[in-house]
Amino acid sequence: MTDKYDPSTEQFAADVADWKMEVLHENGLYRHLRFRMNAGGFRWFDIVTWPGKLAITGDCETFTFARIEDMFEFFRSSGSRINPSYWQEKICDGRDRARSFDWDRFRAEALAEFDQATESEPDTELRTAAREDLESELDSANPDKWGAVQLLREYAYRPSYDQPPYFQFNLYEGPPDGEGWDYHYIWCCRAIAWAIEQYDKSKVTEPA
């Protein structure tokens, strides 16, 4: 079964299809595992654990998680699926990095809010003109988080200057923010789950 996060399980599986695990160190809860392409190259990541902590680093972002003595057991509790929201709470080196702003996401959210707010508008010409105006403002705005904040604060569509706003954003009831799970964070979540699975498989196949 797949899930909604990006990169998808299929995308991640394609990324690591030809990767192998190397155990650089293992002494109880002190582990250092390296994963890289079989043919070598610059793409790699490491998983390092010590009592109460797990860190992932390498050709990806670096995140350190803290929850229980054996962090492999913590991540195994979700089975083969990832749990980005819960896992984010366990990041101890900057959990805000797990989410990021995306202008395309913000643009879609802003237009969706307009559509919802004006869906019962009987004047279709007015509604069309207002939507086109909002699209124009979005396309000409500064495409970063601060540009989004400025647009939300300042935007108002008036059919004429002497009329009240036909539409403006409600800043008090969860306005669009363009925030979502960061691609690299989701990749790291999938990498941790996959790495532990490879590690467990290696233990099953080790000679007694």
CSV table of C-alpha atoms in Angstrom, one decimal:
chain,number,residue,atom,x,y,z
A,1,MET,CA,0.0,0.0,0.0
A,2,THR,CA,1.3,3.5,-0.9
A,3,ASP,CA,0.8,6.7,1.0
A,4,LYS,CA,0.3,10.4,0.1
A,5,TYR,CA,3.7,11.6,1.0
A,6,ASP,CA,6.3,13.0,-1.5
A,7,PRO,CA,8.5,11.3,-2.4
A,8,SER,CA,6.3,8.3,-2.8
A,9,THR,CA,7.2,4.8,-1.7
A,10,GLU,CA,7.7,4.0,-5.4
A,11,GLN,CA,10.0,7.0,-5.9
A,12,PHE,CA,12.1,6.1,-2.9
A,13,ALA,CA,12.3,2.5,-3.9
A,14,ALA,CA,13.7,3.5,-7.3
A,15,ASP,CA,16.3,5.8,-5.6
A,16,VAL,CA,17.7,2.9,-3.5
A,17,ALA,CA,17.1,0.0,-5.8
A,18,ASP,CA,20.8,-0.6,-6.3
A,19,TRP,CA,22.1,0.3,-2.8
A,20,LYS,CA,23.8,-1.9,-0.3
A,21,MET,CA,24.4,-1.7,3.4
A,22,GLU,CA,27.8,-1.6,5.1
A,23,VAL,CA,28.1,-2.1,8.9
A,24,LEU,CA,30.9,0.3,10.0
A,25,HIS,CA,30.4,-0.3,13.7
A,26,GLU,CA,28.1,-2.3,15.9
A,27,ASN,CA,28.3,-2.7,19.6
A,28,GLY,CA,24.8,-3.1,21.2
A,29,LEU,CA,22.9,0.1,20.8
A,30,TYR,CA,26.0,1.8,19.2
A,31,ARG,CA,25.6,1.3,15.5
A,32,HIS,CA,27.0,3.0,12.4
A,33,LEU,CA,25.4,1.8,9.1
A,34,ARG,CA,26.3,3.2,5.7
A,35,PHE,CA,24.1,2.8,2.6
A,36,ARG,CA,25.3,3.6,-0.9
A,37,MET,CA,25.0,2.5,-4.5
A,38,ASN,CA,26.6,-0.8,-5.3
A,39,ALA,CA,28.7,0.8,-8.0
A,40,GLY,CA,29.9,3.5,-5.7
A,41,GLY,CA,29.4,7.2,-6.4
A,42,PHE,CA,28.5,10.2,-4.4
A,43,ARG,CA,25.0,9.2,-3.2
A,44,TRP,CA,24.9,7.8,0.3
A,45,PHE,CA,23.5,8.1,3.8
A,46,ASP,CA,24.5,6.9,7.2
A,47,ILE,CA,22.4,5.8,10.2
A,48,VAL,CA,24.1,6.2,13.6
A,49,THR,CA,22.5,5.2,16.9
A,50,TRP,CA,23.5,5.4,20.5
A,51,PRO,CA,21.4,5.0,23.6
A,52,GLY,CA,18.3,7.2,23.2
A,53,LYS,CA,19.3,8.7,19.8
A,54,LEU,CA,19.2,8.0,16.1
A,55,ALA,CA,20.8,10.3,13.5
A,56,ILE,CA,20.6,10.2,9.7
A,57,THR,CA,23.1,12.1,7.6
A,58,GLY,CA,24.8,12.1,4.3
A,59,ASP,CA,23.6,12.9,0.8
A,60,CYS,CA,20.4,14.1,2.3
A,61,GLU,CA,19.4,16.3,5.2
A,62,THR,CA,20.6,15.6,8.7
A,63,PHE,CA,18.1,14.8,11.4
A,64,THR,CA,18.6,13.5,15.0
A,65,PHE,CA,15.7,11.8,16.8
A,66,ALA,CA,15.3,11.0,20.5
A,67,ARG,CA,12.6,8.9,22.1
A,68,ILE,CA,13.5,5.6,23.7
A,69,GLU,CA,16.7,3.7,24.5
A,70,ASP,CA,16.7,1.7,21.3
A,71,MET,CA,15.6,4.0,18.5
A,72,PHE,CA,15.4,1.1,16.0
A,73,GLU,CA,12.6,-0.2,18.1
A,74,PHE,CA,10.9,3.2,18.0
A,75,PHE,CA,10.9,3.3,14.3
A,76,ARG,CA,9.9,-0.4,13.9
A,77,SER,CA,6.7,0.4,15.8
A,78,SER,CA,5.3,2.0,12.6
A,79,GLY,CA,5.9,-1.1,10.6
A,80,SER,CA,6.7,-0.5,7.0
A,81,ARG,CA,4.9,2.8,6.9
A,82,ILE,CA,6.3,6.2,8.0
A,83,ASN,CA,4.7,8.5,10.5
A,84,PRO,CA,6.0,12.0,9.6
A,85,SER,CA,3.9,13.9,12.1
A,86,TYR,CA,4.7,11.8,15.1
A,87,TRP,CA,8.3,11.4,14.2
A,88,GLN,CA,8.7,15.2,13.8
A,89,GLU,CA,7.9,15.6,17.5
A,90,LYS,CA,11.0,13.5,18.2
A,91,ILE,CA,13.5,15.6,16.2
A,92,CYS,CA,15.9,17.2,18.6
A,93,ASP,CA,18.0,19.3,16.2
A,94,GLY,CA,15.4,21.6,14.6
A,95,ARG,CA,12.0,20.1,14.0
A,96,ASP,CA,10.8,23.1,12.0
A,97,ARG,CA,13.0,21.8,9.2
A,98,ALA,CA,10.6,19.0,8.6
A,99,ARG,CA,8.2,21.4,6.9
A,100,SER,CA,8.8,23.9,4.2
A,101,PHE,CA,7.0,26.6,2.2
A,102,ASP,CA,6.1,25.9,-1.5
A,103,TRP,CA,4.8,28.7,-3.7
A,104,ASP,CA,2.8,26.4,-6.0
A,105,ARG,CA,1.2,24.9,-2.9
A,106,PHE,CA,0.4,28.3,-1.6
A,107,ARG,CA,-1.1,29.4,-4.9
A,108,ALA,CA,-3.3,26.4,-5.1
A,109,GLU,CA,-4.5,26.9,-1.5
A,110,ALA,CA,-5.2,30.6,-2.1
A,111,LEU,CA,-7.3,29.8,-5.2
A,112,ALA,CA,-9.1,27.0,-3.3
A,113,GLU,CA,-10.0,29.4,-0.5
A,114,PHE,CA,-11.4,31.9,-3.1
A,115,ASP,CA,-13.4,29.2,-4.7
A,116,GLN,CA,-14.9,28.0,-1.4
A,117,ALA,CA,-15.7,31.5,-0.3
A,118,THR,CA,-17.5,32.5,-3.5
A,119,GLU,CA,-19.1,29.2,-4.6
A,120,SER,CA,-22.6,30.5,-3.9
A,121,GLU,CA,-22.0,33.8,-5.8
A,122,PRO,CA,-24.9,34.3,-8.3
A,123,ASP,CA,-23.0,36.8,-10.4
A,124,THR,CA,-20.7,34.5,-12.4
A,125,GLU,CA,-19.2,37.4,-14.3
A,126,LEU,CA,-18.2,39.1,-11.1
A,127,ARG,CA,-16.8,35.9,-9.7
A,128,THR,CA,-14.8,35.2,-12.9
A,129,ALA,CA,-13.4,38.7,-12.9
A,130,ALA,CA,-12.4,38.4,-9.2
A,131,ARG,CA,-10.7,35.1,-9.7
A,132,GLU,CA,-8.8,36.4,-12.7
A,133,ASP,CA,-7.6,39.3,-10.6
A,134,LEU,CA,-6.4,37.0,-7.8
A,135,GLU,CA,-4.6,34.8,-10.3
A,136,SER,CA,-2.9,37.9,-11.7
A,137,GLU,CA,-1.8,39.0,-8.3
A,138,LEU,CA,-0.5,35.6,-7.5
A,139,ASP,CA,1.5,35.4,-10.7
A,140,SER,CA,3.1,38.8,-10.1
A,141,ALA,CA,3.8,38.4,-6.4
A,142,ASN,CA,7.2,37.7,-4.9
A,143,PRO,CA,7.2,33.8,-4.8
A,144,ASP,CA,8.5,33.2,-1.3
A,145,LYS,CA,7.0,32.9,2.1
A,146,TRP,CA,7.2,36.7,2.8
A,147,GLY,CA,5.6,37.4,-0.5
A,148,ALA,CA,2.7,35.1,0.4
A,149,VAL,CA,2.3,36.8,3.8
A,150,GLN,CA,2.3,40.3,2.1
A,151,LEU,CA,-0.3,39.2,-0.4
A,152,LEU,CA,-2.6,37.8,2.3
A,153,ARG,CA,-2.4,41.0,4.2
A,154,GLU,CA,-2.9,43.4,1.4
A,155,TYR,CA,-5.1,41.6,-1.2
A,156,ALA,CA,-8.7,42.7,-1.6
A,157,TYR,CA,-10.8,42.7,-4.8
A,158,ARG,CA,-13.3,45.5,-5.3
A,159,PRO,CA,-15.6,45.7,-8.3
A,160,SER,CA,-15.0,49.5,-8.0
A,161,TYR,CA,-13.1,51.7,-5.7
A,162,ASP,CA,-16.2,53.0,-3.9
A,163,GLN,CA,-17.5,49.5,-3.1
A,164,PRO,CA,-16.6,47.2,-0.1
A,165,PRO,CA,-14.3,44.3,-0.9
A,166,TYR,CA,-15.9,41.5,-2.8
A,167,PHE,CA,-13.2,39.1,-1.5
A,168,GLN,CA,-10.3,39.2,0.8
A,169,PHE,CA,-8.5,36.6,2.9
A,170,ASN,CA,-9.7,35.8,6.4
A,171,LEU,CA,-6.5,36.1,8.4
A,172,TYR,CA,-8.1,34.8,11.6
A,173,GLU,CA,-9.3,31.4,10.5
A,174,GLY,CA,-6.3,29.4,9.1
A,175,PRO,CA,-5.4,31.4,5.9
A,176,PRO,CA,-3.3,29.6,3.2
A,177,ASP,CA,0.3,29.1,4.4
A,178,GLY,CA,1.8,27.0,1.6
A,179,GLU,CA,3.4,24.8,4.3
A,180,GLY,CA,3.8,21.1,3.8
A,181,TRP,CA,6.2,18.2,4.6
A,182,ASP,CA,9.6,18.9,3.2
A,183,TYR,CA,10.7,16.5,0.5
A,184,HIS,CA,14.0,15.8,2.0
A,185,TYR,CA,12.5,15.1,5.4
A,186,ILE,CA,10.1,12.6,3.9
A,187,TRP,CA,13.0,11.0,2.0
A,188,CYS,CA,14.9,10.7,5.3
A,189,CYS,CA,11.9,9.1,7.0
A,190,ARG,CA,11.6,6.5,4.2
A,191,ALA,CA,15.4,6.0,4.4
A,192,ILE,CA,15.3,5.3,8.1
A,193,ALA,CA,12.4,2.8,7.8
A,194,TRP,CA,14.1,1.1,4.8
A,195,ALA,CA,17.5,1.0,6.5
A,196,ILE,CA,16.2,-0.7,9.6
A,197,GLU,CA,14.4,-3.2,7.3
A,198,GLN,CA,17.7,-4.0,5.6
A,199,TYR,CA,19.5,-4.3,8.9
A,200,ASP,CA,16.9,-6.7,10.2
A,201,LYS,CA,17.0,-8.8,7.0
A,202,SER,CA,20.8,-9.1,7.4
A,203,LYS,CA,20.4,-10.5,10.9
A,204,VAL,CA,18.0,-13.1,9.7
A,205,THR,CA,20.4,-14.3,7.0
A,206,GLU,CA,23.5,-14.2,9.1
A,207,PRO,CA,24.9,-17.7,9.8
A,208,ALA,CA,24.2,-19.0,13.3
